[in-house]
Coordinates of C-alpha atoms in Angstrom, one line a residue:
Chain A
M223 CA 137.4 77.7 -23.8
I224 CA 138.1 73.9 -24.6
Q225 CA 138.5 71.6 -27.1
I226 CA 136.9 68.5 -27.4
R227 CA 137.4 65.6 -30.0
L228 CA 133.4 64.1 -32.0
R229 CA 133.4 61.2 -33.1
Y230 CA 129.8 59.5 -34.7
F231 CA 128.2 56.4 -35.1
A232 CA 125.9 55.0 -37.7
S233 CA 123.5 57.5 -38.9
F234 CA 125.1 60.4 -37.1
A235 CA 128.4 60.0 -39.1
E236 CA 126.2 59.4 -42.5
A237 CA 124.8 62.8 -41.0
A238 CA 127.9 64.5 -39.9
G239 CA 129.7 63.7 -43.3
V240 CA 132.5 62.9 -41.1
D241 CA 133.8 59.8 -38.4
S242 CA 135.3 62.5 -35.8
E243 CA 136.2 65.9 -35.8
S244 CA 137.7 68.3 -33.0
F245 CA 136.0 71.8 -32.1
T246 CA 136.5 74.2 -29.9
L247 CA 133.7 75.5 -27.2
D248 CA 133.0 78.8 -25.7
H249 CA 130.7 76.6 -22.5
H250 CA 130.4 72.8 -21.1
D251 CA 127.4 72.2 -22.2
A252 CA 126.8 68.5 -23.1
R253 CA 123.0 69.4 -24.4
R254 CA 123.8 72.7 -26.0
L255 CA 127.0 70.7 -28.3
F256 CA 124.3 68.3 -29.2
D257 CA 121.7 71.0 -30.0
D258 CA 123.9 72.7 -31.8
L259 CA 125.2 69.5 -34.2
K260 CA 121.6 68.1 -34.4
A261 CA 121.0 71.7 -35.8
R262 CA 124.0 71.7 -38.4
Y263 CA 123.9 68.1 -39.5
G264 CA 119.9 67.7 -39.4
F265 CA 120.3 64.7 -37.0
R266 CA 116.6 63.3 -36.4
Q267 CA 117.0 61.6 -33.0
S268 CA 115.9 64.0 -30.2
A269 CA 117.9 64.5 -26.8
E270 CA 115.6 62.0 -25.3
H271 CA 116.6 59.3 -27.4
V272 CA 120.7 59.6 -27.5
R273 CA 123.3 58.8 -24.8
L274 CA 126.2 60.4 -24.4
A275 CA 130.0 58.8 -23.8
V276 CA 132.7 60.9 -23.2
N277 CA 136.4 59.1 -22.7
D278 CA 134.6 55.7 -24.0
R279 CA 132.2 55.4 -21.0
F280 CA 128.3 56.2 -20.6
S281 CA 128.4 59.4 -19.0
D282 CA 125.6 61.9 -17.9
W283 CA 124.0 64.7 -20.1
H284 CA 124.4 67.6 -16.6
T285 CA 128.3 66.7 -15.8
P286 CA 131.0 69.4 -17.1
L287 CA 132.5 68.8 -20.7
A288 CA 136.5 69.6 -20.0
D289 CA 139.1 70.2 -22.3
G290 CA 140.6 67.0 -23.7
E291 CA 137.7 64.5 -23.7
T292 CA 136.5 62.9 -26.3
I293 CA 132.5 62.8 -26.6
V294 CA 130.2 60.4 -28.3
F295 CA 126.8 60.6 -29.1
I296 CA 124.8 57.7 -28.7
P297 CA 121.7 57.6 -31.3
P298 CA 119.2 54.2 -30.5
V299 CA 121.3 51.5 -30.3
S300 CA 120.3 48.0 -32.9
G301 CA 122.6 45.2 -32.0
G302 CA 121.5 41.2 -31.7
Chain B
M193 CA 134.3 37.3 -22.7
F194 CA 132.7 39.6 -24.7
T195 CA 134.3 39.9 -28.2
I196 CA 133.2 42.1 -31.3
S197 CA 134.8 40.5 -34.7
E198 CA 135.1 41.5 -37.6
T199 CA 135.2 38.1 -39.2
P200 CA 132.5 35.4 -39.3
L201 CA 131.9 34.3 -36.0
D202 CA 133.4 30.8 -35.1
L203 CA 130.5 28.7 -33.0
A204 CA 132.9 25.8 -31.8
A205 CA 135.2 27.6 -30.3
L206 CA 133.0 29.9 -28.7
R207 CA 130.9 26.7 -27.7
A208 CA 134.2 25.0 -26.0
L209 CA 134.4 28.0 -24.0
C210 CA 131.5 27.2 -21.7
Q211 CA 132.4 24.2 -21.3
D212 CA 133.7 22.9 -17.9
N213 CA 133.5 20.0 -15.8
R214 CA 131.0 21.5 -13.5
A215 CA 128.5 21.7 -16.1
G216 CA 125.9 19.9 -16.3
G217 CA 123.3 22.4 -18.5
F218 CA 124.2 24.8 -21.7
C219 CA 122.6 27.3 -23.5
S220 CA 122.8 29.5 -26.2
F221 CA 121.4 31.6 -28.5
E222 CA 122.4 32.7 -31.6
G223 CA 120.8 35.9 -33.6
W224 CA 120.7 35.8 -37.3
V225 CA 120.2 37.9 -40.3
R226 CA 116.6 38.3 -41.6
N227 CA 115.0 38.3 -45.0
E228 CA 112.8 41.1 -43.6
H229 CA 112.1 44.2 -41.5
Q230 CA 108.8 45.4 -40.7
G231 CA 107.1 44.1 -44.1
R232 CA 110.4 45.5 -46.5
A233 CA 112.4 42.6 -47.8
V234 CA 116.3 42.9 -46.9
K235 CA 118.8 41.7 -48.5
G236 CA 122.1 42.1 -46.3
L237 CA 122.9 44.2 -43.1
D238 CA 125.8 45.9 -42.2
Y239 CA 126.9 46.6 -38.3
Q240 CA 129.0 48.9 -37.1
A241 CA 129.7 49.0 -33.4
Y242 CA 131.4 52.0 -31.1
V243 CA 134.1 49.2 -30.3
E244 CA 135.5 50.7 -27.5
L245 CA 132.5 50.9 -25.5
A246 CA 130.7 48.0 -27.0
T247 CA 133.4 45.8 -25.2
I248 CA 132.9 47.8 -22.1
E249 CA 129.5 47.0 -21.7
G250 CA 129.4 43.3 -23.0
Q251 CA 132.0 42.7 -20.6
R252 CA 130.1 44.7 -17.7
I253 CA 127.0 42.6 -18.8
L254 CA 128.4 39.6 -18.9
A255 CA 130.0 40.6 -15.2
E256 CA 126.9 41.4 -14.0
T257 CA 125.2 38.3 -15.2
A258 CA 127.7 36.2 -13.3
L259 CA 126.8 37.4 -10.6
Q260 CA 123.0 37.2 -10.3
F261 CA 122.6 33.7 -11.6
P262 CA 123.7 31.0 -10.4
V263 CA 126.1 30.1 -14.1
I264 CA 129.6 28.7 -14.6
R265 CA 130.7 30.5 -17.5
V266 CA 128.7 32.8 -19.8
V267 CA 130.3 34.0 -23.2
A268 CA 128.7 36.4 -25.8
A269 CA 130.5 37.6 -29.4
H270 CA 129.4 40.1 -31.9
R271 CA 129.8 40.7 -35.7
V272 CA 130.3 43.8 -37.5
G273 CA 130.9 44.2 -41.2
S274 CA 128.8 43.8 -44.2
L275 CA 126.5 40.5 -43.4
A276 CA 124.4 38.5 -45.8
I277 CA 120.8 36.6 -45.3
G278 CA 121.0 33.6 -42.9
E279 CA 124.9 34.8 -41.1
L280 CA 125.7 34.8 -37.5
A281 CA 125.3 38.4 -36.0
V282 CA 125.8 37.5 -32.6
Y283 CA 126.3 34.5 -30.0
V284 CA 125.1 34.2 -26.7
G285 CA 126.2 31.0 -24.4
V286 CA 125.8 30.2 -21.1
S287 CA 126.3 27.1 -19.1
A288 CA 125.7 26.1 -15.1
G289 CA 125.0 23.4 -13.0
H290 CA 121.5 23.3 -13.6
R291 CA 118.9 24.1 -16.9
D292 CA 116.7 26.7 -15.5
A293 CA 120.2 28.7 -15.0
A294 CA 121.5 28.6 -18.3
F295 CA 118.4 29.7 -19.6
A296 CA 117.7 33.0 -17.5
A297 CA 121.1 34.2 -17.9
C298 CA 121.0 33.9 -21.8
R299 CA 118.1 35.3 -22.0
H300 CA 119.6 38.1 -19.9
I301 CA 122.5 38.7 -21.7
I302 CA 120.9 38.9 -25.1
D303 CA 118.1 41.2 -24.2
A304 CA 120.7 43.7 -22.2
I305 CA 123.2 43.5 -25.2
K306 CA 120.1 45.1 -27.6
V307 CA 119.3 47.7 -24.9
D308 CA 123.2 49.0 -23.6
V309 CA 125.6 47.6 -26.3
P310 CA 127.0 50.3 -28.9
I311 CA 125.9 48.4 -31.6
W312 CA 124.3 49.4 -35.1
K313 CA 122.2 47.4 -37.5
R314 CA 121.8 49.1 -41.4
G315 CA 119.4 47.5 -43.6
H316 CA 120.2 47.3 -46.9
Y317 CA 116.6 46.8 -48.8
L318 CA 115.9 44.8 -52.1
E319 CA 114.3 47.8 -53.7
G320 CA 117.5 49.6 -53.3
A321 CA 117.4 52.0 -50.2
S322 CA 119.3 51.8 -47.1
G323 CA 119.4 53.0 -43.3
W324 CA 120.8 52.6 -40.2
L325 CA 118.2 51.5 -37.5
H326 CA 117.5 53.2 -34.6
P327 CA 114.6 52.4 -32.8
T328 CA 113.0 54.2 -29.7
A329 CA 111.0 51.8 -27.2

């Protein structure tokens, strides 16, 4: 089991109703975590359009999640 | 230097960061809040940043641009918070020995910011609705 912290931004924060929360996971799979959150909160973006950050760095979806990490799923950006 | 600001951007201060006795040209880009989005009348925009990663990515873009183009100073800044029509949302400034590099690097920086820096805008529309913008190519 690993404990991770999630932070949410933009429509993901709106959908989740919180800016951050902690989860205990029985796996290390970022894609599975995203799909679970998408089902729970009704995120509109599919994983293909979402980027992943781990501990404030862009990360790869295939890198196993580890205990204590802060995870952010990043919906398509619209700055500028 | 890339910064994210909760208060109005100081154009004179940002421009001053680009001044250098070796520079013969300066080019800047300002992104302003427009009064419409895809045909809908807009009354304002909220900008939100993932500040930690946005700052890292913004600095990376500026550093890479300074390696790719013969420029002297590169500066960019982005506002967050609630902005009204006409307000300055993003600024890019580049000084260089000659104008070609200043124009090209300025364009490169704003294009990269719009792709890689985790900042989002939420439109507030005159008809009363609002929503976060998540464009997909």
